[in-house]
Amino acid sequence: MERAERGERILEAAKELLLAWGYRRVTIDEIARRAGVGKGTVYLHWKTKDSLMLAVVLKAKWRSQQQQLARMRADPRNILPSRMLRGFYRDFLAEPVLRALYTDDADVLGRLNDTAKKELTELMEVSDQALHGSLEILREHGLVRTDTDLRHQQYALLSMAAGFFLAEAMLYDRAPDSPEVRGDIFADTVHRAVEISPEEFAAGQPPGAAHGPTHGEAVAAAAPDVIALYARMEEHSARELRRHVRD
Amino acid sequence: MERAERGERILEAAKELLLAWGYRRVTIDEIARRAGVGKGTVYLHWKTKDSLMLAVVLKAKWRSQQQQLARMRADPRNILPSRMLRGFYRDFLAEPVLRALYTDDADVLGRLNDTAKKELTELMEVSDQALHGSLEILREHGLVRTDTDLRHQQYALLSMAAGFFLAEAMLYDRAPDSPEVRGDIFADTVHRAVEISPEEFAAGQPPGAAHGPTHGEAVAAAAPDVIALYARMEEHSARELRRHVRD
DNA sequence: CCGTGACCAGATTCGACATCTGGTCACGGA
DNA sequence: TCCGTGACCAGATGTCGAATCTGGTCACGG
């Protein structure tokens, strides 16, 4: 469809300008000019400016979720929290829109924070639930420690993620090594905090009994459920994104 | 000395007003009134308003360091990163000034952020060095993992601390349980990330050989050096604080 | 019937004027 | 003599109406 392609152009123009100028300085006129359409046309696709800008953010988030899902499908080990969050961290570093979103960059996002906060906290809750659900599944398969309360684990994971993301903005000038290495540090920290390593997994099997699953087998067994969970989340995001497009 | 007591009153008044009204709304006039002195008298103690406000923050930080040190002296186990950071976290929750400082509360701190940022980053570096030094000592005594690069451990610790502090501000409405429990989660996460547990410590001793130190003995052995390190930091803070007082 | 840009109302910015406040210092009291 | 004080000043900050800008609409033209 010709129409959909035009919508993409507008979204792309909005994104470029948002990152270059920040929410306040961007005008619908300029977006329309850059997308090569009339101003009114923008309003054939989005109801308001807020809606359009929010769509930019939602799309970035959705893309990240798609990539996450693709990684899980390519290698089931990516369902483990440490791997998942490292992927998330990489997406975050690679996508300026996400960086602005998670470091709460007031200049770039402007009143988007206010207007769309409700929308975004709803999405936050959805990903919270996904995290909760996946932890439950991973616990059942003996891949995540059960000697700690699940809600506490969740809080720790959220806090760690917040910390490493914030550190990226805060310590930008004395952050060690490359982004990849920092991602590894993050993954390592998460791993130690909540996961059961392959060695521990093997040691934890009932000794002498008929051999239970290996760590790899447990991961493979847990993968479909976790993937299904995140697929639902991804669909939710896609719906949410479409909800902002007219007609 | 009468003079010192008056200085304290001014500092206390400044702190109260800073927390109640925020940097911008606080006037020297009001501080003087509340401290029961003339406006000019404030300037007999501090050179500028910035200096005074910075002193409020520095004093809070210094007090926290004093308490930290006292805890270490009372129980050597408090030299372990998990214990140390939990103490730090508690101080942080108990002292509104520190909460404002570490969550970068722009409304309360105002341009303090700009003016005094240099000063504070210097202090930050000092505590960075203290952290680095104490990790080295703890590694030598087999109390902290050596299978990870020290600088990476340090980055992870800073990020985790940033995350749990930020989470306190971010998730205030859905944070689980009590502050104490959150402190325990924090300590637990830090413990798993960098420390060697008593069990691992015992297992890690050269087997069969003449029995090496127990975990508790290793802690006791490491304590004096770590305490000396933090005592130096505390003195540095005290000097810095005094530097802002006139004469 | 879809795309457009002139148009409007309300939001934002600007700038001159008024007020406030950090910092000084001459004075008065001990 | 010397310490504490508050009147005072300059520059920062706030106010408020006019001027400008911009999100959103809609009548028109292709």
Coordinates of C-alpha atoms in Angstrom, one line a residue, chain B:
Chain B
M1 CA 33.2 28.1 71.4
E2 CA 30.1 30.2 71.0
R3 CA 31.0 30.9 67.4
A4 CA 31.0 27.2 66.4
E5 CA 27.6 26.6 67.9
R6 CA 26.2 29.6 66.0
G7 CA 27.7 28.1 62.8
E8 CA 25.8 24.9 63.5
R9 CA 22.6 26.7 64.0
I10 CA 22.9 28.5 60.6
L11 CA 23.8 25.2 58.9
E12 CA 20.8 23.5 60.5
A13 CA 18.5 26.3 59.4
A14 CA 19.9 26.2 55.9
K15 CA 19.3 22.4 55.8
E16 CA 15.7 22.7 56.9
L17 CA 14.9 25.4 54.5
L18 CA 16.7 23.6 51.6
L19 CA 14.6 20.5 52.1
A20 CA 11.4 22.4 52.7
W21 CA 11.6 25.0 49.9
G22 CA 14.4 23.9 47.5
Y23 CA 17.5 25.8 46.6
R24 CA 16.0 28.7 44.7
R25 CA 13.3 29.7 47.1
V26 CA 15.6 29.8 50.1
T27 CA 17.0 33.2 50.9
I28 CA 19.9 34.1 53.1
D29 CA 17.6 36.5 55.0
E30 CA 15.3 33.7 55.9
I31 CA 18.1 31.4 57.0
A32 CA 19.5 34.2 59.2
R33 CA 16.1 34.9 60.7
R34 CA 15.5 31.2 61.5
A35 CA 19.0 30.9 63.0
G36 CA 18.3 34.0 65.1
V37 CA 21.2 36.0 63.7
G38 CA 21.6 39.0 61.4
K39 CA 22.1 38.5 57.7
G40 CA 25.7 39.7 57.8
T41 CA 26.5 37.1 60.4
V42 CA 25.9 34.4 57.9
Y43 CA 28.6 35.8 55.8
L44 CA 31.0 35.7 58.8
H45 CA 30.7 31.9 58.5
W46 CA 30.3 31.3 54.8
K47 CA 31.6 33.2 51.8
T48 CA 28.7 32.7 49.6
K49 CA 25.2 31.1 49.6
D50 CA 26.6 28.3 47.4
S51 CA 29.3 27.6 49.9
L52 CA 26.7 27.3 52.7
M53 CA 24.4 25.1 50.7
L54 CA 27.3 22.9 49.6
A55 CA 28.3 22.6 53.2
V56 CA 24.9 21.2 54.0
V57 CA 25.4 18.5 51.4
L58 CA 29.0 17.8 52.4
K59 CA 28.1 17.5 56.0
A60 CA 25.4 14.9 55.2
K61 CA 27.9 13.0 53.2
W62 CA 30.5 13.2 56.0
R63 CA 28.0 12.1 58.6
S64 CA 27.3 9.1 56.5
Q65 CA 31.0 8.3 56.2
Q66 CA 31.4 8.6 59.9
Q67 CA 28.5 6.2 60.5
Q68 CA 30.0 3.8 58.0
L69 CA 33.3 3.9 59.8
A70 CA 31.6 3.4 63.2
R71 CA 29.8 0.3 61.8
M72 CA 33.1 -1.1 60.5
R73 CA 34.8 -0.6 63.8
A74 CA 31.8 -2.1 65.7
D75 CA 31.7 -5.2 63.5
P76 CA 34.5 -6.0 61.0
R77 CA 32.1 -7.9 58.8
N78 CA 30.8 -4.5 57.7
I79 CA 34.0 -4.1 55.6
L80 CA 32.4 -6.5 53.1
P81 CA 31.0 -4.7 50.1
S82 CA 27.5 -6.1 50.6
R83 CA 27.4 -4.9 54.2
M84 CA 29.0 -1.6 53.4
L85 CA 26.6 -0.8 50.7
R86 CA 23.6 -1.8 52.7
G87 CA 24.7 0.6 55.4
F88 CA 25.2 3.3 52.8
Y89 CA 21.7 2.5 51.4
R90 CA 20.2 2.9 54.9
D91 CA 21.9 6.2 55.5
F92 CA 20.7 7.3 52.1
L93 CA 17.1 6.5 53.0
A94 CA 17.3 8.1 56.4
E95 CA 18.8 11.4 55.3
P96 CA 16.7 13.5 52.9
V97 CA 19.7 15.5 51.9
L98 CA 21.5 12.4 50.6
R99 CA 18.3 11.3 48.9
A100 CA 18.1 14.6 47.1
L101 CA 21.8 14.4 46.2
Y102 CA 21.9 10.9 44.8
T103 CA 18.6 11.1 42.9
D104 CA 19.8 14.3 41.4
D105 CA 16.7 16.1 42.6
A106 CA 16.9 19.3 40.5
D107 CA 14.2 21.1 42.4
V108 CA 15.8 20.8 45.8
L109 CA 19.4 21.1 44.8
G110 CA 18.9 23.7 42.0
R111 CA 22.1 25.1 40.6
L112 CA 24.0 23.4 43.3
N113 CA 24.3 20.8 40.7
D114 CA 26.2 23.2 38.4
T115 CA 28.2 25.2 40.8
A116 CA 29.3 22.4 43.0
K117 CA 29.5 19.6 40.6
K118 CA 33.2 20.0 40.3
E119 CA 33.6 19.8 44.0
L120 CA 31.4 16.7 44.3
T121 CA 33.0 14.8 41.4
E122 CA 36.2 15.3 43.2
L123 CA 34.7 13.7 46.3
M124 CA 33.2 11.0 44.1
E125 CA 36.7 10.2 42.8
V126 CA 38.0 9.9 46.4
S127 CA 35.3 7.4 47.3
D128 CA 36.0 5.7 44.0
Q129 CA 39.6 5.3 45.1
A130 CA 38.5 4.0 48.5
L131 CA 36.3 1.5 46.9
H132 CA 39.1 0.4 44.5
G133 CA 41.6 0.1 47.4
S134 CA 39.2 -1.8 49.6
L135 CA 38.4 -4.3 46.8
E136 CA 42.2 -4.9 46.4
I137 CA 42.6 -5.6 50.1
L138 CA 39.6 -7.9 50.2
R139 CA 40.9 -9.7 47.2
E140 CA 44.2 -10.3 48.8
H141 CA 42.4 -11.9 51.7
G142 CA 40.3 -14.1 49.5
L143 CA 37.0 -12.4 50.4
V144 CA 36.2 -11.0 47.0
R145 CA 36.2 -13.0 43.7
T146 CA 39.3 -12.7 41.6
D147 CA 37.8 -14.3 38.6
T148 CA 36.6 -10.9 37.4
D149 CA 38.6 -7.9 36.5
L150 CA 38.8 -5.5 39.4
R151 CA 37.7 -2.4 37.4
H152 CA 34.8 -4.4 36.1
Q153 CA 33.7 -5.3 39.6
Q154 CA 34.0 -1.6 40.5
Y155 CA 31.8 -0.6 37.6
A156 CA 29.3 -3.3 38.5
L157 CA 29.1 -2.1 42.1
L158 CA 28.7 1.5 41.1
S159 CA 26.0 0.6 38.6
M160 CA 24.1 -1.5 41.1
A161 CA 24.3 1.2 43.7
A162 CA 23.0 3.7 41.2
G163 CA 20.2 1.3 40.2
F164 CA 19.0 0.6 43.7
F165 CA 19.1 4.2 44.6
L166 CA 17.3 5.2 41.5
A167 CA 14.8 2.5 41.9
E168 CA 14.0 3.9 45.3
A169 CA 12.9 7.1 43.6
M170 CA 11.4 5.5 40.5
L171 CA 9.5 2.6 41.9
Y172 CA 8.5 4.3 45.1
D173 CA 4.9 3.3 44.8
R174 CA 5.4 -0.3 43.9
A175 CA 8.6 -1.1 45.7
P176 CA 8.3 -4.3 47.6
D177 CA 8.2 -4.6 51.3
S178 CA 10.0 -2.4 53.7
P179 CA 13.2 -0.3 53.2
E180 CA 15.0 -2.8 55.3
V181 CA 14.0 -5.7 53.1
R182 CA 15.0 -3.7 50.0
G183 CA 18.4 -3.0 51.7
D184 CA 18.7 -6.8 52.2
I185 CA 17.9 -7.4 48.5
F186 CA 20.6 -4.9 47.6
A187 CA 23.1 -6.5 49.9
D188 CA 22.2 -9.9 48.6
T189 CA 22.7 -8.9 45.0
V190 CA 26.0 -7.3 45.8
H191 CA 27.1 -10.3 47.7
R192 CA 26.4 -12.7 44.9
A193 CA 28.0 -10.4 42.4
V194 CA 31.4 -9.9 43.9
E195 CA 31.9 -11.7 47.2
I196 CA 33.1 -15.1 48.2
S197 CA 30.7 -16.6 50.7
P198 CA 32.0 -18.2 53.9
E199 CA 31.2 -21.7 52.4
E200 CA 33.1 -21.0 49.2
F201 CA 35.9 -19.5 51.3
A202 CA 36.2 -22.7 53.4
A203 CA 36.0 -24.9 50.2
G204 CA 38.6 -22.7 48.5
Q205 CA 41.3 -23.3 51.2
P206 CA 44.1 -25.6 50.1
P207 CA 42.7 -29.0 51.1
G208 CA 44.6 -31.1 53.5
A209 CA 47.2 -28.4 54.2
A210 CA 47.6 -27.0 57.6
H211 CA 44.3 -25.2 58.1
G212 CA 44.4 -21.6 56.8
P213 CA 42.3 -18.8 58.3
T214 CA 38.6 -19.1 58.6
H215 CA 36.3 -16.6 56.8
G216 CA 35.9 -14.7 60.0
E217 CA 39.6 -14.6 60.6
A218 CA 40.2 -13.3 57.1
V219 CA 37.7 -10.6 57.6
A220 CA 39.3 -9.6 60.9
A221 CA 42.7 -9.6 59.2
A222 CA 41.5 -7.4 56.4
A223 CA 39.6 -5.0 58.6
P224 CA 42.3 -2.7 59.8
D225 CA 43.6 -1.8 56.3
V226 CA 40.1 -1.2 55.0
I227 CA 39.2 0.8 58.0
A228 CA 42.3 2.9 57.6
L229 CA 41.4 3.5 54.0
Y230 CA 37.9 4.8 54.9
A231 CA 39.3 6.8 57.8
R232 CA 41.4 8.7 55.4
M233 CA 38.4 9.3 53.2
E234 CA 36.4 10.5 56.2
E235 CA 39.2 12.9 57.1
H236 CA 39.3 14.2 53.6
S237 CA 35.6 15.0 53.8
A238 CA 36.0 16.7 57.1
R239 CA 38.8 18.9 55.7
E240 CA 36.7 19.6 52.6
L241 CA 33.8 20.6 54.9
R242 CA 36.0 22.9 57.0
R243 CA 37.4 24.5 53.9
H244 CA 34.0 26.1 53.3
V245 CA 33.9 27.7 56.7
R246 CA 35.5 31.1 57.1
D247 CA 38.5 31.5 59.2

